[in-house]
Short mmCIF file of C-alpha atoms in Angstrom, two decimals:
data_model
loop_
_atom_site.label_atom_id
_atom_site.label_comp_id
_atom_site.label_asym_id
_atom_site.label_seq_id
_atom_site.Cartn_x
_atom_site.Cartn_y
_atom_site.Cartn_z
CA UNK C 1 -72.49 50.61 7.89
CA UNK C 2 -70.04 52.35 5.60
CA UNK C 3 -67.03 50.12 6.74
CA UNK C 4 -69.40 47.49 6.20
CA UNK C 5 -70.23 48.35 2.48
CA UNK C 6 -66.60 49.61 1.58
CA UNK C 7 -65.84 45.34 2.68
CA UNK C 8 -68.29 44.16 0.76
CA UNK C 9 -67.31 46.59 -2.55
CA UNK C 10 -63.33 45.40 -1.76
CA UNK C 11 -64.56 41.70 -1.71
CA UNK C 12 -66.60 41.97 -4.91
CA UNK C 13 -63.58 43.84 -6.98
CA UNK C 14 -60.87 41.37 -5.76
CA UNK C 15 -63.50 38.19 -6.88
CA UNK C 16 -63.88 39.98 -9.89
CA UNK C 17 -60.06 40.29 -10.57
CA UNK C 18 -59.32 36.90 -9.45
CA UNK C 19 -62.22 35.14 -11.96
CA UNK C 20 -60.49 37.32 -14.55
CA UNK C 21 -57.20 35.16 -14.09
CA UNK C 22 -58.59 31.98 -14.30
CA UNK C 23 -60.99 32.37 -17.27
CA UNK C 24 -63.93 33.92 -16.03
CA UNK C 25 -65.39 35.79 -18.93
CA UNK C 26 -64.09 33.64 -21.25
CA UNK C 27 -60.56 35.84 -20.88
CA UNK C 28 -57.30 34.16 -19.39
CA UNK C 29 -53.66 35.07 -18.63
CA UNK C 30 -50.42 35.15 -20.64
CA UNK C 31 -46.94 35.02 -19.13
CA UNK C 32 -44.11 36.05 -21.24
CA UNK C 33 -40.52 33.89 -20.54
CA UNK C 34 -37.17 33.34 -22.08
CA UNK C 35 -35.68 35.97 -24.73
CA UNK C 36 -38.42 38.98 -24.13
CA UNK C 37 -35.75 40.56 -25.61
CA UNK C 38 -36.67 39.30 -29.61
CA UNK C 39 -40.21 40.29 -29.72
CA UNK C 40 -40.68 43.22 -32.00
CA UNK C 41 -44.29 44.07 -30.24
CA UNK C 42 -45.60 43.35 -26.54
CA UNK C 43 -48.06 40.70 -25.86
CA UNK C 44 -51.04 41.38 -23.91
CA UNK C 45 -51.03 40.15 -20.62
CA UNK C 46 -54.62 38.38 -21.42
CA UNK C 47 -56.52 36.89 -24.46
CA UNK C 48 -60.23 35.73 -24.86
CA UNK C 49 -60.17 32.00 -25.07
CA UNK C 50 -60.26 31.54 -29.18
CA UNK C 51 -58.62 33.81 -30.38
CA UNK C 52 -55.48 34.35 -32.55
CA UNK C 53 -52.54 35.10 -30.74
CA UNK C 54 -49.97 36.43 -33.67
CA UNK C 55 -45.76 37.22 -31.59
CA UNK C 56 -43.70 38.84 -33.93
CA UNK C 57 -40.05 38.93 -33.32
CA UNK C 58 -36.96 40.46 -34.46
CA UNK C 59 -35.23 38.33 -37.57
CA UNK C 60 -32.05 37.48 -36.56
CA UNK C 61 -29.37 36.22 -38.86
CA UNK C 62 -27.60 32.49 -38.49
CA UNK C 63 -30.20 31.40 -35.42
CA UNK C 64 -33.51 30.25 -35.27
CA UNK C 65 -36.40 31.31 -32.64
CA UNK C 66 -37.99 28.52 -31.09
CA UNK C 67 -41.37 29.76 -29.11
CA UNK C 68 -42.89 26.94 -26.98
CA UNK C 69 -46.81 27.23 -25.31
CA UNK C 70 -47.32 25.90 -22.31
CA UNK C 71 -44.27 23.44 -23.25
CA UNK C 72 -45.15 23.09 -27.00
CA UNK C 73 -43.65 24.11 -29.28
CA UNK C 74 -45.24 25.97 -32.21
CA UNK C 75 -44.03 26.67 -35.59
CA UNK C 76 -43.18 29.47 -37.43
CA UNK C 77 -46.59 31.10 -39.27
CA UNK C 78 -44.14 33.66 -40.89
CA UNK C 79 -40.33 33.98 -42.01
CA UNK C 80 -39.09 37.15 -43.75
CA UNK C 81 -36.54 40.04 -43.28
CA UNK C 82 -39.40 41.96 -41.86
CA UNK C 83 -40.17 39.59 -39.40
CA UNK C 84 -40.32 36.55 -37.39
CA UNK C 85 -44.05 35.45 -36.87
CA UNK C 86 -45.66 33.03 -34.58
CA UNK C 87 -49.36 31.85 -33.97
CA UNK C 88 -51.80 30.10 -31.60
CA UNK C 89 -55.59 29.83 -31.07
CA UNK C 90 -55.84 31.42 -26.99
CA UNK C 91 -56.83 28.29 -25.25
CA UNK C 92 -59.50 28.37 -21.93
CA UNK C 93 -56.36 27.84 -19.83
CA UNK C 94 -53.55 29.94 -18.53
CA UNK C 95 -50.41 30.21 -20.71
CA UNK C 96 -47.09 30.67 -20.41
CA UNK C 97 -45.04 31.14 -23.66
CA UNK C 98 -41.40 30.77 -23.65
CA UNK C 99 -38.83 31.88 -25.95
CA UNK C 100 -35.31 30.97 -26.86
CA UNK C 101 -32.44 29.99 -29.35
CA UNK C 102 -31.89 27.24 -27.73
CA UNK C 103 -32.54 24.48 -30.20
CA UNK C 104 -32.43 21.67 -27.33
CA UNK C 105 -34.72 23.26 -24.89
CA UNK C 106 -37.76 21.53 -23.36
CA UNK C 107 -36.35 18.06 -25.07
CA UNK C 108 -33.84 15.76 -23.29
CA UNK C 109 -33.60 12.47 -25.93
CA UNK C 110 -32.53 12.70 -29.67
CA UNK C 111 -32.00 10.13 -31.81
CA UNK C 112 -28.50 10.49 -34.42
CA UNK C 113 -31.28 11.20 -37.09
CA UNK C 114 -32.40 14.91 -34.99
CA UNK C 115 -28.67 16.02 -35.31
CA UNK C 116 -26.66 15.09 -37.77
CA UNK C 117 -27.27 14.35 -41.52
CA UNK C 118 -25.89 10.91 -42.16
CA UNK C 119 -24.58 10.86 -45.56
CA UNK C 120 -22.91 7.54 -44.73
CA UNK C 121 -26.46 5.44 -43.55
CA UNK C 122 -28.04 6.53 -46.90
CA UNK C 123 -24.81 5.81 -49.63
CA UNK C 124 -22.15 3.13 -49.63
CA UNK C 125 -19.07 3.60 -47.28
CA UNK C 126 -16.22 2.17 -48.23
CA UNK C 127 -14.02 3.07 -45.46
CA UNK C 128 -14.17 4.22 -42.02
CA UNK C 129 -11.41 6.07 -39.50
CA UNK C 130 -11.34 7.64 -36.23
CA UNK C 131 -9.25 9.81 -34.97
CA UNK C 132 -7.94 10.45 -31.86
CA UNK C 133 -6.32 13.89 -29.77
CA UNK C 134 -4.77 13.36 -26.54
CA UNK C 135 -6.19 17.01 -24.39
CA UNK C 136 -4.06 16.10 -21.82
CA UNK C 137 -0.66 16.45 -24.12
CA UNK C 138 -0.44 19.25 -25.27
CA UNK C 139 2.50 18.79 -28.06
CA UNK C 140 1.05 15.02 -28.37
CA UNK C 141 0.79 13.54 -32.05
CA UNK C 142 -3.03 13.08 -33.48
CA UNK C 143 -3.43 9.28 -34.43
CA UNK C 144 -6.05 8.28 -37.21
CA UNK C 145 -6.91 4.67 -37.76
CA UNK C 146 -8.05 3.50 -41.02
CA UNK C 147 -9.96 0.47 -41.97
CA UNK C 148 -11.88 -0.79 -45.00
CA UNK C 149 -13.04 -3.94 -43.20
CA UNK C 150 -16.96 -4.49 -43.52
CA UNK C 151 -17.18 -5.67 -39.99
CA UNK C 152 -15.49 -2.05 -38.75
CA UNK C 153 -17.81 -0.48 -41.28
CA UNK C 154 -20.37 -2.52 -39.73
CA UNK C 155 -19.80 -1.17 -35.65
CA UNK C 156 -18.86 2.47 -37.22
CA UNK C 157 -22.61 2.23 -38.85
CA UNK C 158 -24.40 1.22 -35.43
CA UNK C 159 -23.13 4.03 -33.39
CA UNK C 160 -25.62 5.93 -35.32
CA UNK C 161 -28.73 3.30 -34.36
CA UNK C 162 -28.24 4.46 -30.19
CA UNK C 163 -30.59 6.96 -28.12
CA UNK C 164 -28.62 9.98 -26.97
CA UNK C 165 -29.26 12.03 -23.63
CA UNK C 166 -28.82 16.06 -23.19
CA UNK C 167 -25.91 16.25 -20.80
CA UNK C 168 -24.52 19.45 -19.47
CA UNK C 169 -21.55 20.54 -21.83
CA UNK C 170 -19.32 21.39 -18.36
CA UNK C 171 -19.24 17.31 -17.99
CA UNK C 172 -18.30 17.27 -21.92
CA UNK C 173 -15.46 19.83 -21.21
CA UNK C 174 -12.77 18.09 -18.88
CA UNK C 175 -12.65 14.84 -20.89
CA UNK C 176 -9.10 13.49 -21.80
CA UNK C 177 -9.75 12.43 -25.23
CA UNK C 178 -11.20 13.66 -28.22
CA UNK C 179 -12.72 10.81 -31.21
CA UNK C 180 -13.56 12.12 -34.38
CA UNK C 181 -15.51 8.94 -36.23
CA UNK C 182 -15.25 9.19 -39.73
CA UNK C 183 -17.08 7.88 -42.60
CA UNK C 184 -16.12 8.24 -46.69
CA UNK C 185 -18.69 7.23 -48.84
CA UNK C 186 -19.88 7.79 -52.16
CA UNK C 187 -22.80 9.81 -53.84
CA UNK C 188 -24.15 9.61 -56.84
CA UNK C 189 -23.83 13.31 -58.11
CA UNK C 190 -21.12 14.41 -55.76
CA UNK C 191 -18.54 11.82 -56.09
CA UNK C 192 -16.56 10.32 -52.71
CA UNK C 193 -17.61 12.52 -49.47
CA UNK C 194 -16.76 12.11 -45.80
CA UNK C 195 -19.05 12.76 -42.68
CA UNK C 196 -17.56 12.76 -39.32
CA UNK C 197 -19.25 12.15 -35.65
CA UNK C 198 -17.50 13.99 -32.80
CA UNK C 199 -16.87 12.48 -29.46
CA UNK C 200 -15.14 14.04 -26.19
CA UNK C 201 -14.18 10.35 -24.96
CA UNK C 202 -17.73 8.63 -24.89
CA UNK C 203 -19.74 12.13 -25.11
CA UNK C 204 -21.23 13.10 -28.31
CA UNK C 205 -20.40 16.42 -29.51
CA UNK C 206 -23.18 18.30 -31.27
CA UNK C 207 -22.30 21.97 -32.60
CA UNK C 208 -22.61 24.63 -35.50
CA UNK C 209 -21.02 27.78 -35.92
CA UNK C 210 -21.24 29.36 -32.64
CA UNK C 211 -22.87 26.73 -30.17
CA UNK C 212 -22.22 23.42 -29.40
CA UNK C 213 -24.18 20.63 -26.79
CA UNK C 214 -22.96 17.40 -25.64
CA UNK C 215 -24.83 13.97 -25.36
CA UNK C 216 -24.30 10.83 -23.87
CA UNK C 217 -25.64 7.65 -24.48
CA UNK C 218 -29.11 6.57 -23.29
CA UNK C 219 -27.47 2.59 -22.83
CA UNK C 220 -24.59 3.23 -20.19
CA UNK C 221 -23.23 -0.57 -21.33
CA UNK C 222 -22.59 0.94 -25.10
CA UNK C 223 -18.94 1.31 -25.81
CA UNK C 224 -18.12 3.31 -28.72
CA UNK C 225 -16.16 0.60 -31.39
CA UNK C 226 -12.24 0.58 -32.02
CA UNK C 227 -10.15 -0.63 -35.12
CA UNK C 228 -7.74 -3.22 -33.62
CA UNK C 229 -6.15 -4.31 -36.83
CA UNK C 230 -6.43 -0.90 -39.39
CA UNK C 231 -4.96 -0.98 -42.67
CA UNK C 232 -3.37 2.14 -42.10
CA UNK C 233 -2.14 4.51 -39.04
CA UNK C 234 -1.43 8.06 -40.02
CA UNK C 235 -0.43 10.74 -37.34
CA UNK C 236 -0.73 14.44 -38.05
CA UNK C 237 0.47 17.51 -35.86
CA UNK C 238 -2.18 19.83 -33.59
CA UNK C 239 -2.48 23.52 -33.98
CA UNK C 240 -1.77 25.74 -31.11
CA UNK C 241 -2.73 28.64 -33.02
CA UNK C 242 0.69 30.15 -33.13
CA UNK C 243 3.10 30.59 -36.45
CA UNK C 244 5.87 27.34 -36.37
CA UNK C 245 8.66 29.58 -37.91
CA UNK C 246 10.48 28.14 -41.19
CA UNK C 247 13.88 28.93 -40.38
CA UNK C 248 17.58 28.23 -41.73
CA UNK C 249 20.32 26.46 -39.61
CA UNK C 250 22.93 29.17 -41.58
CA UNK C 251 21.32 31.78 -41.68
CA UNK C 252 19.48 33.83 -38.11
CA UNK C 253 18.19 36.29 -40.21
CA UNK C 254 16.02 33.49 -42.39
CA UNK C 255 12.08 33.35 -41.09
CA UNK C 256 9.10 32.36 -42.76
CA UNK C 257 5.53 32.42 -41.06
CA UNK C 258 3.94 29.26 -41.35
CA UNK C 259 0.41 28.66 -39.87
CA UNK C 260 -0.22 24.89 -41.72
CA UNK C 261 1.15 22.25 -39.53
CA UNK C 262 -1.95 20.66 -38.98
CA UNK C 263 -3.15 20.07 -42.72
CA UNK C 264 -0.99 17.12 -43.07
CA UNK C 265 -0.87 13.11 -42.44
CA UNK C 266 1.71 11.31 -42.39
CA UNK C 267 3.73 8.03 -41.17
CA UNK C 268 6.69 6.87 -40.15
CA UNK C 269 9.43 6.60 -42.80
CA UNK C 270 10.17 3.20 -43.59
CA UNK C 271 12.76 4.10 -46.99
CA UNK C 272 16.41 4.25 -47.76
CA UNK C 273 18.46 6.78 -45.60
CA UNK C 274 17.98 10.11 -46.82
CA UNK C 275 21.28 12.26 -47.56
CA UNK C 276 20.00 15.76 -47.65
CA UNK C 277 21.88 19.28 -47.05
CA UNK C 278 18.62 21.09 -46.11
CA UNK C 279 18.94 23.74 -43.91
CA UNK C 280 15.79 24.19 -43.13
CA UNK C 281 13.50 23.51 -40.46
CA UNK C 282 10.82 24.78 -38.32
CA UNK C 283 10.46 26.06 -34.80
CA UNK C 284 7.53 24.41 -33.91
CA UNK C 285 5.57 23.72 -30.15
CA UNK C 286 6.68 20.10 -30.81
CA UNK C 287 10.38 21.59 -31.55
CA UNK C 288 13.01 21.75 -34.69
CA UNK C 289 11.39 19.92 -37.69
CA UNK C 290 13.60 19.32 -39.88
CA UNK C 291 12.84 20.10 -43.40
CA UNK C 292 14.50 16.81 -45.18
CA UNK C 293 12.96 17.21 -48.44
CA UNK C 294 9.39 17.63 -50.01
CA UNK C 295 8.10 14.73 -48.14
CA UNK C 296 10.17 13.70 -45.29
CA UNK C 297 11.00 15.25 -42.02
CA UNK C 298 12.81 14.22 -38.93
CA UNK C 299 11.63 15.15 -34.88
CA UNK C 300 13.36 13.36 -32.41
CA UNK C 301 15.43 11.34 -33.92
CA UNK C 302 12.44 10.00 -35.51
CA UNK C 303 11.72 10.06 -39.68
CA UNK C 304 8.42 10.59 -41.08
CA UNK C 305 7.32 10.83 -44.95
CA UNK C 306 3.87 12.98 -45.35
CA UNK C 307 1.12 11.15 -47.45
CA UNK C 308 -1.68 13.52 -47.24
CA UNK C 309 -1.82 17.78 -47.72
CA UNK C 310 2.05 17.61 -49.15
CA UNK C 311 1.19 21.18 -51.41
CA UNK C 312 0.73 22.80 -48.00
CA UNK C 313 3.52 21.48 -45.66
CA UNK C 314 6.34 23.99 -44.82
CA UNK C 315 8.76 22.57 -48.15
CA UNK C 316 6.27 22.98 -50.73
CA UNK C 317 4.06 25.75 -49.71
CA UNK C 318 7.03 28.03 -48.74
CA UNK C 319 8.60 27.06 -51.70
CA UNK C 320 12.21 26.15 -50.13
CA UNK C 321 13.22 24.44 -52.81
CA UNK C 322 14.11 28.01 -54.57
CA UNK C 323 15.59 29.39 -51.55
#
């Protein structure tokens, strides 16, 4: 008989605990996922259905907290240097709230319009350019192509009317190419501005100050447009993050950090033949750059006159003309 009743009492508590989790007495569960980490205060482990369920968390500078329930996302009841609040009415269901930095999460299509501002689809662009890096070569020249044309104004414009897809940002990584697609346009109270749309080849290339996520294209047929007649080609240098020494051809001792190789454009030199005594030139990646005048330089064999960032190239900014 007592084996019999201590059954029965085991049977009745574990009923009892089991109606608990699944809303009997009006109460139900709450499952905490993602960055635990940022609440401030715990959350009970179950609510009444109805009432307020308030989740503070930690501010944190630069990032937002995104807290989804049961996949939704909720917004933010509070936002101050105290801290971070969040509320929801307790539903009569189970729920699971997640939380995380991760602007992207529980979403998988975006439109242009969800990540980037376009400056250029609200103001008149007047010209359009895209520039291209070559991963693979290291010491490879950066090529822009410029064009004014409506029609390449036109297919720059569209790119922004396509569906894009989350992607994993490892398939982003080992790409070949990278396009930056830029657009100049001009604003009413700010004058001429520029907004540009990164691409690792056909991936786009969403980031901010210390994250980034790639995309690709919901239509797999959409090919990202080219300029095939530009008005203009410019070609500028990459950084490799190390100091391309100014340096004299008599004189060893003579060095000059110089971190700016990349802040100019320029093409190749179609003038008279330059007679120059200059000694100078840098020890660069790409090799000796020699330091013609102001404007002009010679690599290879090859001459090139600068048309862009001239007051910080090597001649002006380190002031060899007094040396």
């Amino acid at each position: 008989m007592k084996k019999l009743l201590a059954l029965l009492l085991l049977l009745s508590l574990s009923l009892g605990l089991l109606a608990g989790c699944n809303g009997i007495d009006n109460y139900y569960s709450v499952k905490v996922t993602g960055n635990k980490d940022s609440l401030m205060a715990p959350i009970k482990s179950r609510y009444q259905a109805g009432a307020k369920v308030e989740i503070k968390a930690y501010p944190v500078t630069d990032v937002s907290l995104h807290v989804f329930v049961n996949g939704k996302e909720i917004p933010m009841s509070h936002f101050d240097s105290d801290y971070w609040g969040f509320e929801f009415v307790m539903p009569e269901e189970n729920v699971t709230i997640h939380l995380t930095y991760d602007r992207f999460y529980g979403k998988e299509e975006y439109g242009f319009t969800d990540l980037h501002a376009l400056g250029f689809m609200k103001n008149e662009t007047f010209k359009v350019s895209v520039k291209t890096t070559d991963y693979a070569e290291k010491y490879s020249l950066i090529e822009t192509r410029h064009s004014s044309r409506q029609s390449d104004i036109d297919n720059f414009k569209a790119i922004a009317n396509q569906n894009l897809i989350k992607i994993d940002n490892n398939i982003a990584s080992n790409t070949k190419f990278g396009k930056e697609y830029i657009f100049y346009y001009n604003t009413k109270y700010n004058g001429e501005m520029s907004d540009v749309l990164d691409f690792n080849d056909a991936f786009f290339c969403w980031s901010d100050f210390s994250s980034w996520q790639a995309f690709k294209f919901k239509d797999e047929n959409y090919a990202l447009p080219t300029i095939e007649n530009p008005d203009l080609i410019t070609y500028s240098f990459k950084y490799d993050g190390r100091s391309s020494d100014v340096k004299r051809y008599d004189d060893e001792s003579f060095s000059i950090d110089f971190f700016n190789i990349a802040t100019v454009e320029f093409i190749p030199y179609q003038g008279a033949s330059i007679e120059t005594n200059s000694p100078f030139y840098l020890d660069s990646g790409y090799g000796k750059i020699n330091l013609l005048n102001s404007s002009i330089f010679e690599l290879d064999g090859e001459y090139y006159e600068i048309i862009s960032g001239m007051n910080y190239w090597a001649y002006s900014y380190c002031k060899l003309g007094n040396n």
